[in-house]
Coordinates of C-alpha atoms in Angstrom, one line a residue:
M118 CA -2.1 11.9 41.7
A119 CA -1.1 10.3 39.0
A120 CA -3.5 6.8 38.0
L121 CA -2.4 4.1 39.2
P122 CA -2.4 0.7 36.8
Y123 CA -4.4 -0.7 39.4
M124 CA -6.7 -0.5 42.5
Q125 CA -7.5 -1.6 45.7
F126 CA -10.8 -3.6 44.8
Y127 CA -11.6 -6.7 47.9
V128 CA -14.4 -8.8 46.2
A129 CA -15.3 -10.5 49.3
D130 CA -16.1 -7.0 50.2
Y131 CA -17.9 -5.9 47.2
L132 CA -20.2 -8.9 46.8
A133 CA -21.3 -8.3 50.9
D134 CA -21.9 -5.0 50.2
T135 CA -23.9 -5.3 46.6
A136 CA -26.3 -8.1 46.9
H137 CA -29.3 -6.1 46.0
L138 CA -27.6 -4.5 42.8
S139 CA -29.1 -5.9 39.1
A140 CA -27.0 -6.2 36.5
E141 CA -26.9 -3.1 35.2
E142 CA -26.6 -1.3 38.9
H143 CA -23.0 -3.4 39.2
G144 CA -22.2 -1.9 36.0
A145 CA -23.3 1.8 36.8
Y146 CA -21.5 1.5 40.1
L147 CA -17.9 0.1 38.9
L148 CA -17.9 2.8 36.4
L149 CA -17.7 5.6 38.4
I150 CA -16.1 3.6 41.4
F151 CA -12.7 3.2 38.6
N152 CA -13.2 6.4 37.3
Y153 CA -13.4 7.3 40.7
W154 CA -9.5 6.4 41.3
Q155 CA -8.1 6.8 38.1
T156 CA -8.7 11.1 38.7
G157 CA -8.4 10.8 42.1
K158 CA -11.6 12.7 43.4
A159 CA -15.0 13.2 43.5
I160 CA -17.2 13.2 40.6
P161 CA -19.8 15.9 39.3
K162 CA -22.9 15.2 39.0
K163 CA -23.7 16.5 36.3
R164 CA -20.7 14.1 34.8
L165 CA -22.6 10.9 36.9
Q166 CA -24.7 9.7 33.6
M167 CA -22.3 10.3 31.5
I168 CA -18.9 8.0 33.3
A169 CA -21.7 5.6 34.2
R170 CA -23.4 4.6 30.4
V171 CA -26.9 4.6 31.7
S172 CA -29.6 5.8 29.2
N173 CA -31.8 9.1 30.1
D174 CA -35.0 6.5 30.8
R175 CA -33.1 4.6 33.4
W176 CA -30.8 7.3 35.0
A177 CA -33.3 7.9 37.6
D178 CA -33.9 4.5 38.6
V179 CA -29.7 3.7 38.9
E180 CA -29.0 6.8 40.3
Q181 CA -31.1 6.1 42.9
A182 CA -29.6 2.1 43.7
I183 CA -25.9 3.5 44.2
S184 CA -26.7 6.7 45.6
E185 CA -26.5 5.1 48.7
F186 CA -22.3 4.5 48.3
F187 CA -21.5 8.1 47.7
T188 CA -22.0 11.3 49.7
E189 CA -22.4 14.3 48.3
V190 CA -20.3 17.0 49.1
D191 CA -20.2 19.9 46.9
G192 CA -22.2 18.9 43.9
C193 CA -19.6 15.6 43.5
W194 CA -20.0 12.0 44.4
R195 CA -17.5 11.8 47.4
H196 CA -16.8 7.5 48.3
D197 CA -15.5 6.9 51.3
R198 CA -13.1 4.4 51.1
I199 CA -11.2 5.1 48.2
E200 CA -10.8 8.5 49.5
A201 CA -9.0 6.8 52.2
D202 CA -7.1 4.1 50.0
L203 CA -6.3 7.3 47.7
A204 CA -4.9 8.8 50.8
A205 CA -2.8 5.7 51.7
V206 CA -1.7 6.1 48.2
R207 CA 0.0 9.5 48.1
E208 CA 1.7 9.5 52.1
S209 CA 3.2 6.1 50.2
Q210 CA 4.7 8.2 47.1
D211 CA 5.4 10.5 49.8
Q212 CA 7.6 9.1 51.4
R213 CA 9.2 6.9 48.5
A214 CA 9.9 10.5 47.0
R215 CA 11.5 11.1 50.4
A216 CA 13.4 8.5 50.8
G217 CA 15.0 8.9 47.1
K218 CA 15.3 12.8 48.1
A219 CA 17.4 12.4 51.1
S220 CA 19.1 8.7 49.3
A221 CA 20.2 11.1 46.6
E222 CA 21.8 14.3 48.9
A223 CA 24.2 11.5 51.0
R224 CA 25.8 10.4 47.5
K225 CA 26.0 13.9 46.2
R226 CA 27.7 14.4 50.4
A227 CA 30.0 11.4 50.1
K228 CA 31.3 12.0 46.6
Q229 CA 31.8 16.0 48.1
S230 CA 33.8 13.8 50.9
E231 CA 35.9 11.2 48.5
K232 CA 37.0 14.5 46.1
K233 CA 38.3 17.0 49.2
K234 CA 40.1 13.1 50.1
E235 CA 41.6 12.7 46.7
I236 CA 43.1 17.0 46.8
N237 CA 44.0 16.5 50.4
D238 CA 45.7 13.2 50.1
A239 CA 47.3 14.7 47.1
S240 CA 48.3 17.8 48.0
T241 CA 50.5 15.5 50.4
T242 CA 52.4 14.3 47.8
V243 CA 53.3 18.2 46.5
E244 CA 57.0 19.2 47.1
R245 CA 57.3 21.8 49.9
P246 CA 58.0 25.6 48.2
L247 CA 61.3 27.2 48.4
S248 CA 60.6 30.4 50.2
D249 CA 58.6 27.5 52.9
R250 CA 61.5 27.7 55.5
S251 CA 61.2 25.5 58.0
T252 CA 62.3 25.9 61.7
N253 CA 62.4 22.0 62.8
K254 CA 66.6 21.7 61.7
E255 CA 66.2 17.8 61.6
Q256 CA 62.7 18.3 58.8
N257 CA 65.9 20.9 57.2
R258 CA 68.4 18.2 57.2
T259 CA 65.6 15.3 55.7
D260 CA 65.4 17.7 53.1
T261 CA 68.4 18.3 52.1
D262 CA 69.5 14.6 51.8
N263 CA 66.8 13.7 50.2
K264 CA 67.8 15.1 47.1
T265 CA 66.0 13.0 43.9
P266 CA 62.8 15.0 43.8
P267 CA 58.9 13.4 43.9
S268 CA 58.0 12.1 40.6
S269 CA 54.9 13.9 38.8
G270 CA 54.4 11.3 37.3
D271 CA 52.9 10.4 40.6
D272 CA 49.8 13.2 40.3
D273 CA 49.2 13.9 37.3
P274 CA 47.6 11.1 35.3
G275 CA 48.8 13.1 31.6
Q276 CA 52.5 12.9 33.4
V277 CA 55.0 10.2 32.6
D278 CA 58.7 10.2 34.5
D279 CA 61.6 9.0 32.2
S280 CA 61.9 5.4 34.3
A281 CA 58.4 5.3 32.9
K282 CA 59.1 6.0 29.0
S283 CA 60.2 1.5 28.8
D284 CA 57.0 0.5 30.3
P285 CA 54.0 -0.7 28.2
V286 CA 51.6 -0.4 29.9
D287 CA 48.8 2.5 29.5
Y288 CA 47.9 3.8 32.8
K289 CA 47.1 7.0 31.3
G290 CA 44.1 5.3 28.9
I291 CA 42.9 3.3 31.3
I292 CA 42.4 6.3 33.6
N293 CA 41.3 8.4 30.5
L294 CA 38.7 5.5 29.3
Y295 CA 37.2 5.7 33.3
N296 CA 37.3 9.6 33.3
D297 CA 35.4 9.4 29.8
L298 CA 32.9 6.5 31.0
L299 CA 32.5 7.4 34.5
G300 CA 33.5 10.4 35.6
E301 CA 30.0 11.6 35.7
F302 CA 28.9 8.8 38.4
L303 CA 31.7 8.3 40.6
P304 CA 35.0 10.9 41.7
E305 CA 37.5 11.0 38.9
V306 CA 40.9 9.9 38.9
K307 CA 43.2 12.9 39.4
V308 CA 45.9 11.0 41.1
L309 CA 48.4 8.1 39.6
N310 CA 50.0 7.2 42.5
E311 CA 52.7 3.7 43.1
K312 CA 49.7 2.1 45.1
R313 CA 46.9 3.1 41.2
K314 CA 50.5 2.2 38.8
R315 CA 50.1 -1.6 41.1
L316 CA 46.9 -1.8 40.5
I317 CA 47.0 -0.6 37.1
K318 CA 50.0 -2.6 35.7
A319 CA 48.6 -6.2 38.5
R320 CA 45.6 -6.4 35.9
W321 CA 47.7 -5.2 32.8
K322 CA 49.7 -9.1 32.5
Q323 CA 46.4 -10.4 33.5
K324 CA 43.9 -13.1 30.8
F325 CA 40.2 -12.8 31.6
G326 CA 38.4 -15.9 29.8
E327 CA 39.5 -16.6 26.6
H328 CA 39.6 -13.5 24.3
S329 CA 39.9 -10.4 26.8
H330 CA 43.5 -9.8 28.2
G331 CA 44.7 -6.8 30.4
S332 CA 46.6 -5.1 27.8
D333 CA 43.6 -4.9 25.2
M334 CA 42.5 -1.5 25.2
D335 CA 39.2 -2.5 23.9
F336 CA 38.5 -4.9 27.6
W337 CA 39.0 -1.8 29.8
R338 CA 36.5 0.6 27.3
R339 CA 34.0 -3.1 27.7
Y340 CA 34.4 -3.6 31.2
F341 CA 33.2 0.4 32.1
L342 CA 31.1 0.5 29.9
H343 CA 29.8 -3.3 31.9
V344 CA 29.9 -0.8 35.6
R345 CA 28.1 2.0 34.2
R346 CA 25.4 -0.5 32.9
S347 CA 24.9 -1.0 37.3
K348 CA 22.9 0.3 39.1
P349 CA 24.4 -0.1 42.5
L350 CA 28.2 0.5 41.3
T351 CA 27.5 4.0 39.8
G352 CA 25.0 5.0 43.0
T353 CA 22.1 5.0 41.3
K354 CA 20.6 2.5 42.7
D355 CA 17.0 3.5 45.7
G356 CA 18.3 3.5 48.6
F357 CA 21.9 2.1 47.9
D358 CA 23.9 4.7 49.6
W359 CA 27.3 3.4 48.5
S360 CA 28.8 3.7 45.2
P361 CA 33.2 1.9 44.5
G362 CA 36.4 4.2 42.8
F363 CA 38.5 3.3 40.5
D364 CA 41.2 1.0 43.1
W365 CA 37.6 -0.7 44.1
L366 CA 37.1 -1.7 40.6
L367 CA 40.2 -2.4 39.8
N368 CA 41.1 -4.7 42.7
E369 CA 41.2 -8.4 41.3
N370 CA 39.0 -10.2 43.5
N371 CA 36.2 -7.1 42.5
L372 CA 36.9 -7.0 39.7
A373 CA 35.8 -10.5 39.2
K374 CA 32.1 -10.6 40.8
V375 CA 31.5 -7.3 39.1
I376 CA 32.8 -9.2 35.4
E377 CA 30.1 -12.4 36.4
G378 CA 27.2 -10.3 37.1
N379 CA 26.9 -10.2 40.6
Y380 CA 26.0 -6.2 40.6
H381 CA 23.6 -6.0 37.7
Q382 CA 20.4 -7.4 37.0
G383 CA 17.2 -7.4 35.1
D384 CA 17.9 -5.0 32.7
D385 CA 21.4 -4.4 33.7
Y386 CA 22.3 -7.7 32.9
R387 CA 23.5 -7.8 29.8
N388 CA 27.5 -8.5 29.9
D389 CA 29.6 -7.0 26.9
I390 CA 32.7 -8.5 28.8
R391 CA 30.5 -12.1 28.3
E392 CA 30.1 -11.8 24.8
A393 CA 32.7 -10.5 23.4
S394 CA 34.5 -14.0 25.2

């Protein structure tokens, strides 16, 4: 076990148990239990005097005085109270480690489930292959009447249909920034559908503070970097099994909360968006 920066020390109990010790014996005893806690194991007898820092002519008397607090086992001095405290600390560390692994596994399953859902959702917008002959007459009639093929711009962020050429909104640029800065933490955007176009367009027209505008790509870079700095929003906070997606981050109310630092604390709180405003 790695050394901890602290140990449990019950002053009243210590003074009651050691009232008969001299100042020299107090010092030797404290040095020994400090070493015991730091190393996490019993102390070999051959190292006792060196750790206690007692001279040769005084060691025999000091050793006899403080030996009552230890039990000799296999040539080592064992301290029962410290052993009990160390066992409790080890158990606590093991519990936190197990909880951390469970949390990481839950996040992994959630991301896999989200990606699977996105793939399934995307597959429903793909045009039926020509070789697929439906036996349903009503379906065939509907397919015949609907002569306008689905727009590829809804399925691929990298493609935009002819009607979008006059649209000034940089859908692809915002999605690419999101994927580049947050793709390692959150589900990547692979489908540009009408719902996401509406979200992006609404934020594109919006003003955030005095100097930040939705049509400014630098604002989106700073916004996604601000999200990246938040442990809850990137799913990296222990015991926090939720993380958002692209649609959630572009929701007007959620975006305002993120900008205002509702999901940031401590070292994560530095706000590039406010600083630029």
